[in-house]
Amino acid sequence: MNGSDVVVGIDTGPASEEPRAAAKPLRLSGDSVFHGAAMFAAFVAATTLFGTVIAIAYDSRLSIHAFGIWGFLKSSEWNPVTQTFGAFPFIIGTLVSSTIAMVLGVPVSFGIAVFIVEIAPEWIKKPVAGAIELLAAIPSIVYGLWGLVVFAPVFAQIEPWISHSFGAIPGIGALFQGPPMGIGMLTAGIVLAIMVLPYISSIMRDVFLVVPASLRESAYALGATTWEVAWDVVLPYTRSAVIGGIFLGLGRALGETMAVTFVIGNSNVLSSSLLMPGATIPSVLANEFTEATTKLYVSSLIYLGLILIAVTLAVRFLAVLLIRHLGRREGAAA
Amino acid sequence: MKKSLLFVSLALSLAIAASVLALAVVSSADESTITGAGSTWVYPLVAKWSATYQTQTGIKVNYQSIGSGGGIAQIKAGTVAFGASDMPLKPEDLKAAGLIQFPTAVAGAAMSYNLPGIESGKLILSGQVIADIYLGKVKKWDDPAITKLNPGLKLPDMDITVVHRSDGSGTTFTFTNYLTKVSPEWKEKVGSNTSVAWPVGVGGKGSEGIASYVQRIPGSIGYVEYAYILETHGSYARMINGAGKVVSPTLQGFQDASAHVDWAKAQDFYVILTDQPGADTWPISGCTWQILRKNAPKEANIAVMKFFDWGFEHGQQMAKSISFGPLPPSTVKAIQSYWKTELGYGI
């Protein structure tokens, strides 16, 4: 079986595309009603997507007209008093918090998946897998509450150590300066990492399980360690699915609202340190939308939403390109 | 078999649709509820008044504390009967939007802080120092500007973590308005509104957000409504007011601020109570206004006016018990005649 067929969530097996109704005369049979209903559902979904994007773009036209595209993207000033708005701190905040989430979450997810598939004894596999999946069931606002009430005070004890040890490193030391508040960009990244763990690790686990036993066993027979089997045999075999899973987690991290709003500190000022508070596009929308008093203010917030849609779509597009590229390489190598 | 299944599912969906429709029709016409939204500052007062009002008249008041900005937006959109705002709208804006506003009660905001070892009420701050803290110029608690005002206190060498509101808030308006009066630099750099571009600090959502951050972060300072500090047993700082005296936030201090203002003369009751003169005046005092739509249905406006008139007459003790200063009788009379002249009808 070719590894490139394993794509996240979509079964493109040969049987489902067979045109059933083509040979029969058109009757109002249950089957054609079902066809019509299925077509209608797909149509509604596609129209909703396009309609949403168009509606959001339309509602942000006031702000686009006032600030332009490039001007809005690079301006750091978010001032409701003087009615000048700029998206730069929020774009950076969104990207930075999601990057921290991926940097922390992906290795841990890989470790969880490898543990469940390769290392764990039979009786531990199911409970651990179940516990990880339960993480996905926790509502995001509960994560936010947990982050603020439980995690932040604990992290505030750890932060002085972080700023002393990492802050002293020349070059990247500036990333780790700041008072130990417990909340901030780093805290938000950590909470996001915990939130994306179940998605990435369960996808990794599912695809690791379908690696043929013969491949694994022959590697072990040649004297490979568990690490070498996991890193050099299993991972390359399932590369496209793993990338797909990572981008799924990234998509969640980019759009996560309530958990981030609780712990990121809500400061609209761009700061060079990860220990300082910041803001992401979803968090500023959650905070300011209901009380935006002027039309330009509301339009600028909607413009931020449009930018977030663009970022998310770009990430998805990148994921598809990457998977296709890797699939081609794998096919060529095989 | 298939035909009967289709028939059953069709009948079921029709039944569900009919029952939902019936429910909607029944629940839409609820004439004994007044809806309002806006300021979190006035929420404790409205909650107290409405509870007693309901037992006496059976009329419910449904108030959502979504912030002053939200209150202004909702009354402009006409989705509520009254909007509550701690920031008064200027007469031109009121006229342009077809609204009227009247004051409800006076109260104050105080600085809440978290300094281990320094109890509530011991710290003394001045408006200038607070402005410098919020501008990011004064960064540590043992800065000479603060130690000068607190000769007897041992202030730690800690970073000051500034906490402000992340949502649109009338409390922010009152606080920043005071800062524009005492610090020309603040006036130029930041200004005053329900939401501003804070130079430094962490943003909490709602007064609960500020109070929560101040509680958790040692060395932090934030501005909160005094009623809220009382309720949560938070710590507050005393201040040096315009007359140069050190004052504590008290009901008398808030009412002193209101006593220096001629309510009856102010057009559309547009007055600002911050930094008022007087020996015992609390500097960060504020009022809260209710906004009505001129072209709302007459019964809706009359219901709102009747509720607040009841509050003015019978709710004085309730207001005082949570540190809200009731308006003087002359102001209440001025409000009643304002209703008549602006709307064409009174209560």
Tab-separated table of N, CA, C and O in Angstrom, chain A residues 167 171-177 272-276:
chain	number	residue	atom	x	y	z
A	167	GLY	N	17.286	34.695	29.538
A	167	GLY	CA	17.436	36.122	29.295
A	167	GLY	C	18.886	36.535	29.186
A	167	GLY	O	19.209	37.571	28.607
A	171	GLY	N	21.618	37.790	22.137
A	171	GLY	CA	20.854	37.573	20.902
A	171	GLY	C	19.399	37.311	21.203
A	171	GLY	O	18.556	38.184	21.054
A	172	ILE	N	19.085	36.102	21.677
A	172	ILE	CA	17.674	35.809	21.914
A	172	ILE	C	17.260	36.144	23.344
A	172	ILE	O	16.128	35.918	23.745
A	173	GLY	N	18.225	36.695	24.126
A	173	GLY	CA	17.896	37.035	25.511
A	173	GLY	C	16.744	38.014	25.624
A	173	GLY	O	15.953	37.953	26.565
A	174	ALA	N	16.625	38.921	24.650
A	174	ALA	CA	15.565	39.933	24.721
A	174	ALA	C	14.177	39.308	24.670
A	174	ALA	O	13.196	39.934	25.068
A	175	LEU	N	14.096	38.059	24.177
A	175	LEU	CA	12.796	37.396	24.101
A	175	LEU	C	12.283	36.988	25.474
A	175	LEU	O	11.128	36.647	25.627
A	176	PHE	N	13.186	36.974	26.463
A	176	PHE	CA	12.784	36.411	27.743
A	176	PHE	C	12.952	37.402	28.884
A	176	PHE	O	13.250	37.025	30.000
A	177	GLN	N	12.760	38.676	28.609
A	177	GLN	CA	12.837	39.674	29.672
A	177	GLN	C	11.450	40.031	30.147
A	177	GLN	O	10.510	40.034	29.377
A	272	SER	N	8.872	42.978	22.504
A	272	SER	CA	9.848	42.028	21.978
A	272	SER	C	10.003	40.806	22.867
A	272	SER	O	10.674	39.862	22.507
A	273	SER	N	9.378	40.820	24.034
A	273	SER	CA	9.596	39.705	24.946
A	273	SER	C	8.399	38.775	24.964
A	273	SER	O	7.254	39.210	24.907
A	274	LEU	N	8.670	37.472	25.060
A	274	LEU	CA	7.588	36.499	25.134
A	274	LEU	C	6.921	36.496	26.504
A	274	LEU	O	5.826	35.981	26.666
A	275	LEU	N	7.618	37.045	27.499
A	275	LEU	CA	7.033	37.037	28.833
A	275	LEU	C	6.068	38.204	29.042
A	275	LEU	O	5.366	38.256	30.041
A	276	MET	N	6.033	39.136	28.096
A	276	MET	CA	5.156	40.297	28.228
A	276	MET	C	3.795	39.982	27.618
A	276	MET	O	3.664	39.086	26.794
